[in-house]
PDB file of N, CA and C in Angstrom:
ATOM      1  N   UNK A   1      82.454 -61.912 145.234  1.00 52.00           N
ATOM      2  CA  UNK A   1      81.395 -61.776 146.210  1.00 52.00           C
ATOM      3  C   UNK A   1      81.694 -62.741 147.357  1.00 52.00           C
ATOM      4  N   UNK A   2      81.622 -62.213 148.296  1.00 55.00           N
ATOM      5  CA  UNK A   2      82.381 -63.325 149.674  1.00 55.00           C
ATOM      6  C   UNK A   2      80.635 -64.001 149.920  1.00 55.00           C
ATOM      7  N   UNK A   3      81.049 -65.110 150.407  1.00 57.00           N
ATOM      8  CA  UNK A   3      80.108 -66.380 150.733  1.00 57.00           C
ATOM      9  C   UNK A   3      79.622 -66.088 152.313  1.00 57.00           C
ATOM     10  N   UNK A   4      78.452 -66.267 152.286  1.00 59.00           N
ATOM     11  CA  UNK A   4      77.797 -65.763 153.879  1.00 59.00           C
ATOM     12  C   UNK A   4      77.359 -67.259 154.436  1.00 59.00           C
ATOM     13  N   UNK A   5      77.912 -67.131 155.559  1.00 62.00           N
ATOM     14  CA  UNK A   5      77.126 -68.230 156.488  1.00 62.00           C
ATOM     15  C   UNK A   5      76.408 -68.242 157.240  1.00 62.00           C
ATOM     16  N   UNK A   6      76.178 -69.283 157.707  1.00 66.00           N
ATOM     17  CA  UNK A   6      74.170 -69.003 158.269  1.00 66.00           C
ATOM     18  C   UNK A   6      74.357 -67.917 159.879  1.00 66.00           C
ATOM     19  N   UNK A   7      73.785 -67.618 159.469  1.00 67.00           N
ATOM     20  CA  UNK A   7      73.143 -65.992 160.596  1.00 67.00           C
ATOM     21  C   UNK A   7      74.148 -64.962 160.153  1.00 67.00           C
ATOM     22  N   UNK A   8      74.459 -64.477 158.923  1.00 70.00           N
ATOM     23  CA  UNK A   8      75.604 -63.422 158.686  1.00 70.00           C
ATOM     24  C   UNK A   8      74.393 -62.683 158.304  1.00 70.00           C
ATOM     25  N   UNK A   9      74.405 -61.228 158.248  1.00 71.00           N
ATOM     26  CA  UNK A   9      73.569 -60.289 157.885  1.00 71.00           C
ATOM     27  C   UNK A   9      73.958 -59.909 156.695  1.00 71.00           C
ATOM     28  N   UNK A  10      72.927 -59.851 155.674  1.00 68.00           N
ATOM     29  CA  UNK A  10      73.267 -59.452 154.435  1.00 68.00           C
ATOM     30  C   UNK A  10      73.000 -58.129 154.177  1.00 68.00           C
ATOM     31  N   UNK A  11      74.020 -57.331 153.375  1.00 69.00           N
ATOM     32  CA  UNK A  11      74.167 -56.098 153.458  1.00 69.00           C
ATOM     33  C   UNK A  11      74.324 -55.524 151.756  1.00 69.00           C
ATOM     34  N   UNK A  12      73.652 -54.549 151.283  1.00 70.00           N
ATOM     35  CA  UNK A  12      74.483 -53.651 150.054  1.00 70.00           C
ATOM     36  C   UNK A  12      75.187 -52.700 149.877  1.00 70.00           C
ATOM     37  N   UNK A  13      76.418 -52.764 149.420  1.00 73.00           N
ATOM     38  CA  UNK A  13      76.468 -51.138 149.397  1.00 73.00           C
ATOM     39  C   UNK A  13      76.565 -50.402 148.651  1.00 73.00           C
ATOM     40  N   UNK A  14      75.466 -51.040 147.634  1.00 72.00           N
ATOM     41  CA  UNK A  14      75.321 -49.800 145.945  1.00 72.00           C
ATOM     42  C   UNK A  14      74.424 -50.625 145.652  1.00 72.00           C
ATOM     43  N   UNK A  15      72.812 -49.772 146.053  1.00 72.00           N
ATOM     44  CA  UNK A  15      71.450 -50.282 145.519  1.00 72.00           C
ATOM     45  C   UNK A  15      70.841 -49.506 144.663  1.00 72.00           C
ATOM     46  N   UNK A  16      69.933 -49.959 143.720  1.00 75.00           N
ATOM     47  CA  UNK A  16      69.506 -48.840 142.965  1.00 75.00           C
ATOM     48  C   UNK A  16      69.475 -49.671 141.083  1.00 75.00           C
ATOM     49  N   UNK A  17      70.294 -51.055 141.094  1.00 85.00           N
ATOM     50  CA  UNK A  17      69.938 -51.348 139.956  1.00 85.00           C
ATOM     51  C   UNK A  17      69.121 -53.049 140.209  1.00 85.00           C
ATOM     52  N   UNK A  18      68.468 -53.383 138.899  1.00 89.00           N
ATOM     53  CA  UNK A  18      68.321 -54.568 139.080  1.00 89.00           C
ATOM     54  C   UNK A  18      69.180 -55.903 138.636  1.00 89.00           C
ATOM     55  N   UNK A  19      69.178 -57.361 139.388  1.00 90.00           N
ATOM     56  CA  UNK A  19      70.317 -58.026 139.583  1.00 90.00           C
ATOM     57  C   UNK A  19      69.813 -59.410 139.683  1.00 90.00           C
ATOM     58  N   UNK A  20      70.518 -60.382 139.030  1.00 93.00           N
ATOM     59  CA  UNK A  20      69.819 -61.269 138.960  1.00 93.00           C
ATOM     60  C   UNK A  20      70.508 -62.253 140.320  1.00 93.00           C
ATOM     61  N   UNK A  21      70.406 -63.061 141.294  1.00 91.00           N
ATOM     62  CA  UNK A  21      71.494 -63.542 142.497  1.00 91.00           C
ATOM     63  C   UNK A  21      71.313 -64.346 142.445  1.00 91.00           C
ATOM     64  N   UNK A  22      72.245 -65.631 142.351  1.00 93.00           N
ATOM     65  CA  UNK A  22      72.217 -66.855 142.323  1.00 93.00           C
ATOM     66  C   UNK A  22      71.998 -67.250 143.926  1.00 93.00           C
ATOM     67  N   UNK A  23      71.951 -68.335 144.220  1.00 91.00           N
ATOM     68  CA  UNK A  23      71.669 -68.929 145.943  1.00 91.00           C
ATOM     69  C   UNK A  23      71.424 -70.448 145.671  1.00 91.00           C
ATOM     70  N   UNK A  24      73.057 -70.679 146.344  1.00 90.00           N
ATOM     71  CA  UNK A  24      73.202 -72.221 146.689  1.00 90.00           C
ATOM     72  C   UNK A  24      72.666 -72.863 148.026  1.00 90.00           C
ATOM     73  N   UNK A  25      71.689 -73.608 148.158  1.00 88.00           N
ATOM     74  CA  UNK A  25      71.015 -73.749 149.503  1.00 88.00           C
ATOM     75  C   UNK A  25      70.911 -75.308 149.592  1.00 88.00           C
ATOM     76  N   UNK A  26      71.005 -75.896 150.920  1.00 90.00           N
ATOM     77  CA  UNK A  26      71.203 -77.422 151.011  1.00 90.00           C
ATOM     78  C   UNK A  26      70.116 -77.527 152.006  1.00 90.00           C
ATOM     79  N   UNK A  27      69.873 -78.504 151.912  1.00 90.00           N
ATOM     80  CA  UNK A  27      68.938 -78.858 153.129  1.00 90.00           C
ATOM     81  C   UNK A  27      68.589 -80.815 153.193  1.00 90.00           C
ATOM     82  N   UNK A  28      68.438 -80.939 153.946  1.00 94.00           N
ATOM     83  CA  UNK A  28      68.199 -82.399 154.435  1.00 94.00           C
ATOM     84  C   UNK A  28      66.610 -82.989 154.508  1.00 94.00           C
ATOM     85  N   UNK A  29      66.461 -84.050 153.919  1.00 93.00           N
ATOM     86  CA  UNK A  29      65.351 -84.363 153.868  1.00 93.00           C
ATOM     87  C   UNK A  29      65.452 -86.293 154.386  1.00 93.00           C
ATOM     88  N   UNK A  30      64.252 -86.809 154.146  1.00 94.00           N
ATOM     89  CA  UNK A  30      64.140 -88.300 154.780  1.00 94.00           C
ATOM     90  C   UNK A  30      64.952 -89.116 153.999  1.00 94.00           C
ATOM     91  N   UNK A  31      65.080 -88.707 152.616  1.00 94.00           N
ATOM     92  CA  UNK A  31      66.159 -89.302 152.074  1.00 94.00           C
ATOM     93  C   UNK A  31      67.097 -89.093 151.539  1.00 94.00           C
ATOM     94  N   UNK A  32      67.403 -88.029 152.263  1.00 94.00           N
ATOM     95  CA  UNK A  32      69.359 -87.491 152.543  1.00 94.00           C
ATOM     96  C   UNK A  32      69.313 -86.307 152.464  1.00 94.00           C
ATOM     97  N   UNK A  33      70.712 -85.907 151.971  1.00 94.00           N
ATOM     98  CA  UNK A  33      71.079 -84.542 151.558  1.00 94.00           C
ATOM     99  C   UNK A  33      70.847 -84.041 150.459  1.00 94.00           C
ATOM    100  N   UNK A  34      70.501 -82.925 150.157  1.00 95.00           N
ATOM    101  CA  UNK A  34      70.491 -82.268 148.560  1.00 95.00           C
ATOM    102  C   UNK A  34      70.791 -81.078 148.751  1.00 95.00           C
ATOM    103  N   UNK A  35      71.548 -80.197 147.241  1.00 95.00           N
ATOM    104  CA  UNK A  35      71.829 -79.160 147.314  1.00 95.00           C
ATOM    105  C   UNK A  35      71.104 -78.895 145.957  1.00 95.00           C
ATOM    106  N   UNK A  36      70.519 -77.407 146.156  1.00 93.00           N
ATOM    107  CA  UNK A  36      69.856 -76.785 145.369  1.00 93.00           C
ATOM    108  C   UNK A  36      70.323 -75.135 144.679  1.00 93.00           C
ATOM    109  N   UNK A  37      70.427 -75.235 143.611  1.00 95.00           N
ATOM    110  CA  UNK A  37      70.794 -73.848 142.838  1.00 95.00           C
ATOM    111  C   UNK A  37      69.669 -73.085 142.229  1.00 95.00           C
ATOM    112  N   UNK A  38      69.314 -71.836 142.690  1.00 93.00           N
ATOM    113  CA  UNK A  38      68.059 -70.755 142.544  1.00 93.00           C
ATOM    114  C   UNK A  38      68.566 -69.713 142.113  1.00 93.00           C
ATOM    115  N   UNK A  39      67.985 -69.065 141.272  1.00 95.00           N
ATOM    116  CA  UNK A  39      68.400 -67.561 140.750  1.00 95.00           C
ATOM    117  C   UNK A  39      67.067 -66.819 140.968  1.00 95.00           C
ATOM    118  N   UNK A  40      67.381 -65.679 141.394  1.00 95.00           N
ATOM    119  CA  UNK A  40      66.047 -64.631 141.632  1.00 95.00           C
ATOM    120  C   UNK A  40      66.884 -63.449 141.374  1.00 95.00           C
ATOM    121  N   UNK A  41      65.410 -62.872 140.940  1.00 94.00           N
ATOM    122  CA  UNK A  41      65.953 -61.128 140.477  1.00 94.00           C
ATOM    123  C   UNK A  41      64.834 -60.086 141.111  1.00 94.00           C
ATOM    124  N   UNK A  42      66.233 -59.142 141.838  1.00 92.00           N
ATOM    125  CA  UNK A  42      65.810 -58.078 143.202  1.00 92.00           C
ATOM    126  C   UNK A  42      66.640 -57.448 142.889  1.00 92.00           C
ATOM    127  N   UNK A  43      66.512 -55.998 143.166  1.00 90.00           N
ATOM    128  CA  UNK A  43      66.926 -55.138 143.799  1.00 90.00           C
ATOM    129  C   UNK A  43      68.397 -55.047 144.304  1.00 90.00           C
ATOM    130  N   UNK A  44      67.802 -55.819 145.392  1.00 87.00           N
ATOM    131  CA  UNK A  44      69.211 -55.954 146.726  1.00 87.00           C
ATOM    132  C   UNK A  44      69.332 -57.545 146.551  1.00 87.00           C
ATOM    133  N   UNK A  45      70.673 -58.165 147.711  1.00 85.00           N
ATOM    134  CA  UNK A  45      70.795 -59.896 147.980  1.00 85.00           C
ATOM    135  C   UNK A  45      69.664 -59.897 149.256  1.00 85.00           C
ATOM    136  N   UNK A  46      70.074 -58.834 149.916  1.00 84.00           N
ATOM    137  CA  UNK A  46      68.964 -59.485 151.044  1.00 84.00           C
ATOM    138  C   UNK A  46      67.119 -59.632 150.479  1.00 84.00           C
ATOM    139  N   UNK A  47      66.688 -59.016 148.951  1.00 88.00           N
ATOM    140  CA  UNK A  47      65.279 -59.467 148.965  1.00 88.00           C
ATOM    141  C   UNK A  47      65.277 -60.816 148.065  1.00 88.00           C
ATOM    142  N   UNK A  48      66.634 -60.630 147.443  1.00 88.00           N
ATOM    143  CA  UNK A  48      66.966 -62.251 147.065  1.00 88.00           C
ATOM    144  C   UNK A  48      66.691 -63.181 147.672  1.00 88.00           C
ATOM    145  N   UNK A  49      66.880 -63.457 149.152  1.00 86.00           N
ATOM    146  CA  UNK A  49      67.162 -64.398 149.946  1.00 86.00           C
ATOM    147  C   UNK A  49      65.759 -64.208 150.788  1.00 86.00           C
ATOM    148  N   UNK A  50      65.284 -63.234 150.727  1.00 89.00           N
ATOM    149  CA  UNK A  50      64.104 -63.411 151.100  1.00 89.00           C
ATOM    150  C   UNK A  50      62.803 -64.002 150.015  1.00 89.00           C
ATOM    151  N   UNK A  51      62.758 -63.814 148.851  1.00 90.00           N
ATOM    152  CA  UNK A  51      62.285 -64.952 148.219  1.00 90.00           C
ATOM    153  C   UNK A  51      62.678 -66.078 148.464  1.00 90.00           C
ATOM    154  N   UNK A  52      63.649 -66.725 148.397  1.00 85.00           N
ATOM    155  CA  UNK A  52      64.152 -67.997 148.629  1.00 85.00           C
ATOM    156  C   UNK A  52      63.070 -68.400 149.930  1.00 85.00           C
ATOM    157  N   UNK A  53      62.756 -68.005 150.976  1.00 80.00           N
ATOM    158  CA  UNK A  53      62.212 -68.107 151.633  1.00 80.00           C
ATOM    159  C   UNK A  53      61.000 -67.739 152.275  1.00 80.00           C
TER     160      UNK A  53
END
């Protein structure tokens, strides 16, 4: 599965089962950096990543 970077459009091209998607996400806070590992289960990656958010 190729790795998307920020503003890449996420795309499927064989929908129709359910999937569990992991999502490595970092973000910065007052006391530093952290990286965070999430699994959600959708459909597609793009409603994956829209939970995440």
């Amino acid at each position: 599965m190729p790795i998307k970077a920020s503003g890449e459009t996420v795309f499927e091209k064989k929908i129709g089962s359910v999937k569990n998607y992991g999502i490595w996400l970092r973000y910065d806070s007052r006391t530093g950096h952290h990286n965070m590992y999430r699994e959600y289960r959708d459909v597609t990656m793009a409603g994956a990543v829209t939970q995440a958010y």
